[in-house]
Amino acid sequence: MATPLHAVGVKSLNKSPGRRRFVFKTFSQRIEEVEIDVYRSLDKIKPEPSEGSSFFRDYLVEWRELNTAEDFISFYEKMMPLVQTLPLVLLHKESILSELLSRLQLKARLSLEPILRLTASLSRDLLEDFISFLPRIADSFYSLLKSGADREPEIIEQIFKSWSHILMYLQKYLVKDVVHVLKVTIKLRYYPEWYIQEFMADATSFLLRNAPKEQLRKGIRKIMFEIVNKPLPARKSGVIVLLYHIMRGPSSKFHSRADWVLQLLTENSTFNIGGDKFNQGVDTVIEVLTATFKRLCEDLEPKELNLMWNCLYNRIDDSVNDEDYRHLSCLLSLLISTVQINNGMKISDYQPMIERVRSFVQKFIVPSSIVVGQDNSEIVDKILQLMLCILDGLKSFNDMSTISSCLLQWTPVFALRNSSVLTFIRELLEKDPYIIHASRVNILSAMNDLIETSQDEVVYLICSLCERLQKNSLISSFLDGTSTEGLSRIHGFLQGAICSWIGVINDISHGNLASTSTDEGKLALLWGIICCYPHMIDVRARPSSLTDLIDALDCLLMIEDESIAGVSKHTWQSLLGAAISSYYKLGNICGLEETRKILHLAKTYKSSSHVLSAVADYLDSVYGPIMEADSHCKSYLPEFETEKAVDALGIFADNLCNSDKAIRVATLRILCHCECHECKMSANDQPPENIMKTEGYQTHPAESHGSYGVNVLQLLLSIEATPLSISTSRKVILLISRIQMAISAGKISETYMPILLSGIIGIFYNRFSYLWNPASECLAILIRENVALVWGKFVHYFEECLSTFHSPHNKPDGQSAEVPYNSCDLVERFTSFAAPTSDSTPYATVLSSLLQSLQKIPSVAESRSRQIVPLFLKFLGYNNEDLLSVGSFNSDACKGKEWRGVLKEWLSLFKLMRNPRAFYRSQSLKDVLLIRFMDENDAEIQMRVLDCLLTWKDDFLIPYEQHLRNLISSKNLREELTTWSLSREFSY
């Protein structure tokens, strides 16, 4: 008996790259090599049996010479007496077929090929009488595949060659009732494996293509009813592949019957199969037809597909003429889905489609005037979708002239006043910037008509329009071609909304909350209005409305509560930032008084990234980007000249160690406009000019001060503003090294030391580990060289970071808030603006980096144990003011993998110190290490604790150092327990 071991694949020549010459083929490769094209085979077919014999007997004798498997030999011996003549075959046809089918088992794999071939030859003898056996044969083939033959490519090929020969031999009879054949083969056609469906469809399509038109119609309806009745994934794929093979001809062309099949698939009755009995019937039919057309588009050239497009166009014309709008809607859905394939590149000529869309506009959109009737709303939606598809296709061919012509023809679309045009504009704004710019006048006209009825949606679309054009530097010509009258409603709405909100905010400020209500949707609308304002209002208009709004928000934020009118203070600050940003975008701000006011807001709301970013944008727009300016010839504001710059550095210093990157970058952009403080150097420290020239030394813009040192603010800004990646990491590390060398060389003024400390700590919050070690080394040198200036600030920040780490919610600032499930797009955008996402380094990692910096300067840390030891005890969960015993600690503060990682860094720091006996609270520290941590189950922590205890150099401990290390090490524990004697006589 044959087993699966007999079917082990053999190696074949390796045609892919590699050193191995022979390899085993994968299952998919073996499936691809299966060839079942019996209809176009050049193999000679025997026209008649031998004289006095039958086809079955001739093949039986032939295979007797070719196959000696046990199952086939037994069949041969049993059947040979019964098939000597054709009358005998006809007489014993039932027993012959039963014997054949009984041997269709996987265990008889070596006999399957002759058995399957004999089954096909029997159909040639029985002809019409064989049709009654088709159900049994199909079920036997299905059972054979299910038993494991579907994983054997050779057996699959044999099965479907046999089935294809049966259909070919009985074609004359089967085409009279193709529905019967489809019923018989339903389990094989919808077999779960795709390749079985592929082979079955190839065989069945031969029969359908050769059937009379009426039988083909019945067959198509039968297939579509099957999928509508049970829209399962396996059935959908089976129908798709069958329809594809029916229409697909040789040599990448359509079959001659494809035109008739396409007409059947697109006629009205096809979409009405099942009637009202199946709710999703139409959608299922459209889905299947779309997938079928997609496969045809993938295999055929665009010119060959003209047959398909012409069929759709003709059907659409007929449905319009017959006013069958339900059929038209289905056809448009099918056309839209098909056009989207490959971005419309499968259409060789768009003109017929454009002409039909033009006629649709005249028929369905122009007569409807302003409001579309309910009956035609679905058709109008489909027409608008088709327009978008046409634009995508034309853009794929880069046919800009035709796009311009289409947009001109489609102008009436923008006069609609319903949700359809809003959806159309929303999708239009996602297209190419050229398309958006070319249609901006029509879009603004539509927005002007709809601003009063759909405020949220229109404001969102105007924001999107401005954002897209601004990204592509097209915002300058934004309002070209529009008139003041054409935007009068938008102007009136924006002005009125701003004035109304000023009144609301003033009422809240004065405590009058009864007549005011603020929710997320209203605030989102206000934010959208603020963003639109500078783009939609003429630059010559007075910006007093925004000025009043800024003053009102400033007054409101003077309230000390964290929540104002049910809205967080952070949200109100984000609105203030948006108002400042829009204020300077109006372009008519240049006075010193306005600048002082803007800077005052930045100082007042220094914790708001939105306010800081807006102020930084303002300074860059008025005084130029700082990275492009020459600091020697740059003029400074009175607020940022030398004397007042010191105050500004002190006010904004803490921002540079904020976990929010946006706050750090915006703060540095503002501070870079301050006048630099010179660091005077001796003549010996100045680099010779000739050396710089001959060695080709290239300086960073921040190092252009010659003997006056370096501008650390510009260096910090370059570090923070550079997008972090593997390719840019070297550049950033070099910038950190420049700061480190400047500190060592004394090229930085003492004024900058505190803010430089904050800036280096802020680098740790960049979630990019390549920067942490260079920043740690730079921080260590900064502390070592300037202990008196920075140590107090370092300890203060370390304590704040430690408190935040111990807090229940120790995530870095700037985490995005959750968006309500049912929120609109404008609310989502406002929420993401007010609470942007942040990917800052966790506080545990920052603490570890700070401790690693101290490890590089242990002498500094040791000499300041009065601050270090209390911080360590606080980290361990103790109350420094009331340390009663080693066990009196907060266990909730000492949990987790992150806490243990920071603990190891603490222990690494203490073991580097030389004289712990002189520590502040030395005995308490020693007791904690000895009693609490020496019995830790973490061997690494135990070893580090032992290293720390050994620094006390106690006589009772030092002699046993190696023994204790061996006990801690799991590798040496067993041996140490055996060899270390604790008797009095034992000498260490």
GROMACS .gro file of C-alpha atoms in nm, residues 66-378:
model
  313
   66LEU     CA    1   0.227   0.130  -1.752
   67ASN     CA    2   0.110   0.063  -1.397
   68THR     CA    3   0.170  -0.234  -1.168
   69ALA     CA    4   0.028  -0.097  -0.843
   70GLU     CA    5  -0.170  -0.340  -0.634
   71ASP     CA    6  -0.502  -0.154  -0.646
   72PHE     CA    7  -0.494  -0.112  -1.021
   73ILE     CA    8  -0.392  -0.475  -1.087
   74SER     CA    9  -0.680  -0.601  -0.876
   75PHE     CA   10  -0.917  -0.373  -1.064
   76TYR     CA   11  -0.777  -0.492  -1.396
   77GLU     CA   12  -0.824  -0.858  -1.311
   78LYS     CA   13  -1.178  -0.800  -1.192
   79MET     CA   14  -1.293  -0.579  -1.478
   80MET     CA   15  -1.121  -0.732  -1.779
   81PRO     CA   16  -1.382  -1.006  -1.834
   82LEU     CA   17  -1.664  -0.748  -1.812
   83VAL     CA   18  -1.539  -0.497  -2.071
   84GLN     CA   19  -1.445  -0.704  -2.372
   85THR     CA   20  -1.704  -0.532  -2.592
   86LEU     CA   21  -1.899  -0.206  -2.581
   87PRO     CA   22  -2.233  -0.386  -2.512
   88LEU     CA   23  -2.071  -0.548  -2.208
   89VAL     CA   24  -1.949  -0.209  -2.087
   90LEU     CA   25  -2.300  -0.070  -2.123
   91LEU     CA   26  -2.442  -0.368  -1.940
   92HIS     CA   27  -2.200  -0.349  -1.645
   93LYS     CA   28  -2.166   0.029  -1.633
   94GLU     CA   29  -2.295   0.049  -1.274
   95SER     CA   30  -2.052  -0.207  -1.136
   96ILE     CA   31  -1.763  -0.063  -1.337
   97LEU     CA   32  -1.822   0.286  -1.201
   98SER     CA   33  -1.864   0.158  -0.846
   99GLU     CA   34  -1.532  -0.023  -0.867
  100LEU     CA   35  -1.362   0.287  -1.007
  101LEU     CA   36  -1.496   0.517  -0.737
  102SER     CA   37  -1.419   0.272  -0.458
  103ARG     CA   38  -1.050   0.301  -0.546
  104LEU     CA   39  -1.043   0.681  -0.533
  105GLN     CA   40  -0.861   0.684  -0.201
  106LEU     CA   41  -0.539   0.845  -0.096
  107LYS     CA   42  -0.396   0.514   0.021
  108ALA     CA   43  -0.417   0.397  -0.343
  109ARG     CA   44  -0.214   0.697  -0.464
  110LEU     CA   45  -0.005   0.490  -0.706
  111SER     CA   46  -0.320   0.372  -0.881
  112LEU     CA   47  -0.504   0.703  -0.890
  113GLU     CA   48  -0.380   0.820  -1.229
  114PRO     CA   49  -0.502   0.514  -1.427
  115ILE     CA   50  -0.827   0.501  -1.230
  116LEU     CA   51  -0.900   0.866  -1.305
  117ARG     CA   52  -0.809   0.828  -1.672
  118LEU     CA   53  -1.034   0.522  -1.699
  119THR     CA   54  -1.321   0.719  -1.544
  120ALA     CA   55  -1.288   0.977  -1.821
  121SER     CA   56  -1.263   0.706  -2.090
  122LEU     CA   57  -1.581   0.546  -1.953
  123SER     CA   58  -1.766   0.873  -2.015
  124ARG     CA   59  -1.659   0.851  -2.378
  125ASP     CA   60  -1.817   0.511  -2.409
  126LEU     CA   61  -2.139   0.584  -2.219
  127LEU     CA   62  -2.189   0.940  -2.350
  128GLU     CA   63  -2.534   1.066  -2.243
  129ASP     CA   64  -2.585   0.771  -2.007
  130PHE     CA   65  -2.282   0.892  -1.809
  131ILE     CA   66  -2.454   1.216  -1.704
  132SER     CA   67  -2.650   1.039  -1.430
  133PHE     CA   68  -2.318   0.939  -1.268
  134LEU     CA   69  -2.183   1.296  -1.247
  135PRO     CA   70  -2.311   1.363  -0.890
  136ARG     CA   71  -2.138   1.050  -0.757
  137ILE     CA   72  -1.816   1.131  -0.941
  138ALA     CA   73  -1.810   1.493  -0.817
  139ASP     CA   74  -1.871   1.377  -0.459
  140SER     CA   75  -1.592   1.118  -0.488
  141PHE     CA   76  -1.349   1.380  -0.619
  142TYR     CA   77  -1.448   1.611  -0.333
  143SER     CA   78  -1.395   1.335  -0.075
  144LEU     CA   79  -1.058   1.248  -0.224
  145LEU     CA   80  -0.944   1.608  -0.202
  146LYS     CA   81  -1.071   1.641   0.154
  147SER     CA   82  -0.882   1.330   0.260
  148GLY     CA   83  -0.551   1.504   0.191
  149ALA     CA   84  -0.516   1.500  -0.186
  150ASP     CA   85  -0.555   1.881  -0.189
  151ARG     CA   86  -0.194   1.896  -0.064
  152GLU     CA   87  -0.064   1.673  -0.344
  153PRO     CA   88  -0.011   1.871  -0.667
  154GLU     CA   89   0.035   1.558  -0.878
  155ILE     CA   90  -0.297   1.411  -0.763
  156ILE     CA   91  -0.471   1.746  -0.810
  157GLU     CA   92  -0.350   1.755  -1.168
  158GLN     CA   93  -0.476   1.402  -1.230
  159ILE     CA   94  -0.819   1.475  -1.080
  160PHE     CA   95  -0.886   1.785  -1.287
  161LYS     CA   96  -0.749   1.639  -1.606
  162SER     CA   97  -0.999   1.359  -1.565
  163TRP     CA   98  -1.282   1.605  -1.492
  164SER     CA   99  -1.188   1.827  -1.786
  165HIS     CA  100  -1.186   1.529  -2.022
  166ILE     CA  101  -1.531   1.428  -1.898
  167LEU     CA  102  -1.670   1.776  -1.972
  168MET     CA  103  -1.501   1.779  -2.311
  169TYR     CA  104  -1.633   1.436  -2.411
  170LEU     CA  105  -1.987   1.514  -2.290
  171GLN     CA  106  -1.994   1.875  -2.400
  172LYS     CA  107  -2.268   1.817  -2.660
  173TYR     CA  108  -2.501   1.684  -2.393
  174LEU     CA  109  -2.405   1.896  -2.094
  175VAL     CA  110  -2.455   2.233  -2.269
  176LYS     CA  111  -2.825   2.149  -2.291
  177ASP     CA  112  -2.857   2.186  -1.912
  178VAL     CA  113  -2.566   2.377  -1.759
  179VAL     CA  114  -2.766   2.447  -1.443
  180HIS     CA  115  -2.756   2.075  -1.364
  181VAL     CA  116  -2.379   2.070  -1.402
  182LEU     CA  117  -2.349   2.373  -1.170
  183LYS     CA  118  -2.564   2.203  -0.908
  184VAL     CA  119  -2.356   1.887  -0.927
  185THR     CA  120  -2.025   2.071  -0.891
  186ILE     CA  121  -2.120   2.321  -0.619
  187LYS     CA  122  -1.897   2.165  -0.353
  188LEU     CA  123  -1.596   2.149  -0.585
  189ARG     CA  124  -1.646   2.504  -0.717
  190TYR     CA  125  -1.654   2.646  -0.365
  191TYR     CA  126  -1.378   2.432  -0.221
  192PRO     CA  127  -1.195   2.627   0.054
  193GLU     CA  128  -0.853   2.623  -0.119
  194TRP     CA  129  -0.810   2.890  -0.387
  195TYR     CA  130  -0.611   2.673  -0.627
  196ILE     CA  131  -0.885   2.407  -0.631
  197GLN     CA  132  -1.134   2.681  -0.719
  198GLU     CA  133  -0.898   2.798  -0.992
  199PHE     CA  134  -0.869   2.456  -1.156
  200MET     CA  135  -1.243   2.390  -1.123
  201ALA     CA  136  -1.331   2.727  -1.273
  202ASP     CA  137  -1.100   2.667  -1.568
  203ALA     CA  138  -1.279   2.340  -1.642
  204THR     CA  139  -1.634   2.467  -1.585
  205SER     CA  140  -1.582   2.785  -1.787
  206PHE     CA  141  -1.518   2.574  -2.099
  207LEU     CA  142  -1.870   2.437  -2.074
  208LEU     CA  143  -2.033   2.776  -2.011
  209ARG     CA  144  -1.850   2.945  -2.298
  210ASN     CA  145  -1.974   2.682  -2.541
  211ALA     CA  146  -2.332   2.676  -2.413
  212PRO     CA  147  -2.615   2.841  -2.610
  213LYS     CA  148  -2.698   3.196  -2.508
  214GLU     CA  149  -3.010   3.099  -2.320
  215GLN     CA  150  -2.825   2.828  -2.126
  216LEU     CA  151  -2.541   3.073  -2.058
  217ARG     CA  152  -2.796   3.321  -1.920
  218LYS     CA  153  -2.940   3.054  -1.691
  219GLY     CA  154  -2.592   2.954  -1.581
  220ILE     CA  155  -2.493   3.310  -1.497
  221ARG     CA  156  -2.814   3.365  -1.300
  222LYS     CA  157  -2.758   3.037  -1.115
  223ILE     CA  158  -2.403   3.142  -1.019
  224MET     CA  159  -2.513   3.487  -0.902
  225PHE     CA  160  -2.804   3.344  -0.703
  226GLU     CA  161  -2.567   3.110  -0.521
  227ILE     CA  162  -2.352   3.397  -0.402
  228VAL     CA  163  -2.651   3.617  -0.310
  229ASN     CA  164  -2.810   3.330  -0.119
  230LYS     CA  165  -2.497   3.258   0.084
  231PRO     CA  166  -2.241   3.541   0.055
  232LEU     CA  167  -1.957   3.347   0.216
  233PRO     CA  168  -1.593   3.437   0.138
  234ALA     CA  169  -1.528   3.099  -0.023
  235ARG     CA  170  -1.831   3.137  -0.247
  236LYS     CA  171  -1.737   3.491  -0.346
  237SER     CA  172  -1.390   3.387  -0.452
  238GLY     CA  173  -1.531   3.087  -0.639
  239VAL     CA  174  -1.775   3.300  -0.838
  240ILE     CA  175  -1.509   3.563  -0.913
  241VAL     CA  176  -1.263   3.313  -1.054
  242LEU     CA  177  -1.534   3.137  -1.259
  243LEU     CA  178  -1.659   3.461  -1.417
  244TYR     CA  179  -1.300   3.560  -1.489
  245HIS     CA  180  -1.225   3.234  -1.672
  246ILE     CA  181  -1.548   3.257  -1.870
  247MET     CA  182  -1.448   3.595  -2.016
  248ARG     CA  183  -1.072   3.542  -2.031
  249GLY     CA  184  -0.940   3.423  -2.365
  250PRO     CA  185  -0.596   3.313  -2.481
  251SER     CA  186  -0.301   3.548  -2.534
  252SER     CA  187  -0.413   3.813  -2.281
  253LYS     CA  188  -0.734   3.891  -2.466
  254PHE     CA  189  -1.106   3.863  -2.407
  255HIS     CA  190  -1.286   3.550  -2.520
  256SER     CA  191  -1.522   3.585  -2.814
  257ARG     CA  192  -1.819   3.527  -2.579
  258ALA     CA  193  -1.699   3.791  -2.330
  259ASP     CA  194  -1.918   4.063  -2.483
  260TRP     CA  195  -2.231   3.858  -2.428
  261VAL     CA  196  -2.124   3.762  -2.075
  262LEU     CA  197  -2.059   4.129  -1.989
  263GLN     CA  198  -2.405   4.222  -2.110
  264LEU     CA  199  -2.557   3.950  -1.893
  265LEU     CA  200  -2.358   4.059  -1.588
  266THR     CA  201  -2.458   4.426  -1.621
  267GLU     CA  202  -2.825   4.389  -1.708
  268ASN     CA  203  -3.085   4.499  -1.458
  269SER     CA  204  -3.202   4.149  -1.371
  270THR     CA  205  -2.854   4.056  -1.243
  271PHE     CA  206  -2.870   4.324  -0.975
  272ASN     CA  207  -3.224   4.219  -0.883
  273ILE     CA  208  -3.144   3.852  -0.823
  274GLY     CA  209  -3.316   3.742  -0.507
  275GLY     CA  210  -3.546   4.046  -0.505
  276ASP     CA  211  -3.630   4.180  -0.161
  277LYS     CA  212  -3.556   3.845   0.000
  278PHE     CA  213  -3.186   3.926   0.043
  279ASN     CA  214  -3.109   4.268   0.193
  280GLN     CA  215  -2.744   4.276   0.089
  281GLY     CA  216  -2.795   4.113  -0.251
  282VAL     CA  217  -2.710   4.420  -0.461
  283ASP     CA  218  -2.398   4.496  -0.259
  284THR     CA  219  -2.280   4.137  -0.293
  285VAL     CA  220  -2.332   4.138  -0.670
  286ILE     CA  221  -2.143   4.467  -0.707
  287GLU     CA  222  -1.861   4.338  -0.487
  288VAL     CA  223  -1.822   4.020  -0.692
  289LEU     CA  224  -1.840   4.199  -1.027
  290THR     CA  225  -1.586   4.459  -0.910
  291ALA     CA  226  -1.342   4.189  -0.803
  292THR     CA  227  -1.393   4.010  -1.136
  293PHE     CA  228  -1.326   4.326  -1.335
  294LYS     CA  229  -1.025   4.400  -1.116
  295ARG     CA  230  -0.870   4.066  -1.206
  296LEU     CA  231  -0.938   4.130  -1.575
  297CYS     CA  232  -0.773   4.471  -1.543
  298GLU     CA  233  -0.467   4.315  -1.384
  299ASP     CA  234  -0.421   4.066  -1.670
  300LEU     CA  235  -0.531   4.259  -1.979
  301GLU     CA  236  -0.388   4.564  -2.148
  302PRO     CA  237  -0.586   4.894  -2.134
  303LYS     CA  238  -0.681   4.878  -2.502
  304GLU     CA  239  -0.820   4.525  -2.460
  305LEU     CA  240  -1.035   4.652  -2.172
  306ASN     CA  241  -1.225   4.890  -2.400
  307LEU     CA  242  -1.480   4.610  -2.451
  308MET     CA  243  -1.559   4.618  -2.079
  309TRP     CA  244  -1.574   4.998  -2.058
  310ASN     CA  245  -1.796   5.026  -2.366
  311CYS     CA  246  -2.035   4.769  -2.222
  312LEU     CA  247  -2.064   4.972  -1.900
  313TYR     CA  248  -2.111   5.298  -2.092
  314ASN     CA  249  -2.388   5.148  -2.307
  315ARG     CA  250  -2.568   5.004  -2.008
  316ILE     CA  251  -2.546   5.342  -1.830
  317ASP     CA  252  -2.686   5.521  -2.136
  318ASP     CA  253  -2.975   5.274  -2.155
  319SER     CA  254  -3.060   5.313  -1.788
  320VAL     CA  255  -3.059   5.693  -1.819
  321ASN     CA  256  -3.282   5.682  -2.125
  322ASP     CA  257  -3.520   5.439  -1.952
  323GLU     CA  258  -3.503   5.647  -1.631
  324ASP     CA  259  -3.418   5.332  -1.440
  325TYR     CA  260  -3.228   5.510  -1.166
  326ARG     CA  261  -3.189   5.207  -0.943
  327HIS     CA  262  -3.008   5.026  -1.222
  328LEU     CA  263  -2.809   5.342  -1.294
  329SER     CA  264  -2.699   5.363  -0.931
  330CYS     CA  265  -2.573   5.004  -0.939
  331LEU     CA  266  -2.387   5.062  -1.265
  332LEU     CA  267  -2.226   5.378  -1.132
  333SER     CA  268  -2.114   5.195  -0.820
  334LEU     CA  269  -1.961   4.926  -1.038
  335LEU     CA  270  -1.796   5.181  -1.265
  336ILE     CA  271  -1.653   5.378  -0.973
  337SER     CA  272  -1.504   5.069  -0.812
  338THR     CA  273  -1.354   4.956  -1.140
  339VAL     CA  274  -1.208   5.296  -1.232
  340GLN     CA  275  -1.025   5.308  -0.898
  341ILE     CA  276  -0.823   4.998  -0.993
  342ASN     CA  277  -0.457   5.088  -1.037
  343ASN     CA  278  -0.538   5.460  -0.989
  344GLY     CA  279  -0.731   5.470  -1.314
  345MET     CA  280  -0.433   5.364  -1.526
  346LYS     CA  281  -0.635   5.088  -1.695
  347ILE     CA  282  -0.847   5.332  -1.896
  348SER     CA  283  -0.700   5.416  -2.234
  349ASP     CA  284  -0.943   5.700  -2.311
  350TYR     CA  285  -1.123   5.911  -2.051
  351GLN     CA  286  -1.324   6.121  -2.294
  352PRO     CA  287  -1.630   5.890  -2.313
  353MET     CA  288  -1.649   5.888  -1.935
  354ILE     CA  289  -1.604   6.265  -1.912
  355GLU     CA  290  -1.880   6.318  -2.169
  356ARG     CA  291  -2.121   6.105  -1.969
  357VAL     CA  292  -2.037   6.290  -1.649
  358ARG     CA  293  -2.103   6.619  -1.828
  359SER     CA  294  -2.444   6.492  -1.935
  360PHE     CA  295  -2.510   6.377  -1.578
  361VAL     CA  296  -2.434   6.725  -1.449
  362GLN     CA  297  -2.682   6.875  -1.696
  363LYS     CA  298  -2.950   6.618  -1.615
  364PHE     CA  299  -2.923   6.561  -1.240
  365ILE     CA  300  -2.741   6.860  -1.092
  366VAL     CA  301  -2.824   7.175  -1.291
  367PRO     CA  302  -3.203   7.121  -1.289
  368SER     CA  303  -3.195   7.056  -0.916
  369SER     CA  304  -3.083   7.416  -0.867
  370ILE     CA  305  -2.987   7.441  -0.502
  371VAL     CA  306  -3.128   7.138  -0.320
  372VAL     CA  307  -3.116   6.786  -0.461
  373GLY     CA  308  -3.433   6.582  -0.439
  374GLN     CA  309  -3.441   6.276  -0.223
  375ASP     CA  310  -3.494   6.048  -0.523
  376ASN     CA  311  -3.182   6.171  -0.699
  377SER     CA  312  -2.954   6.215  -0.396
  378GLU     CA  313  -2.800   5.871  -0.434
   0.00000   0.00000   0.00000
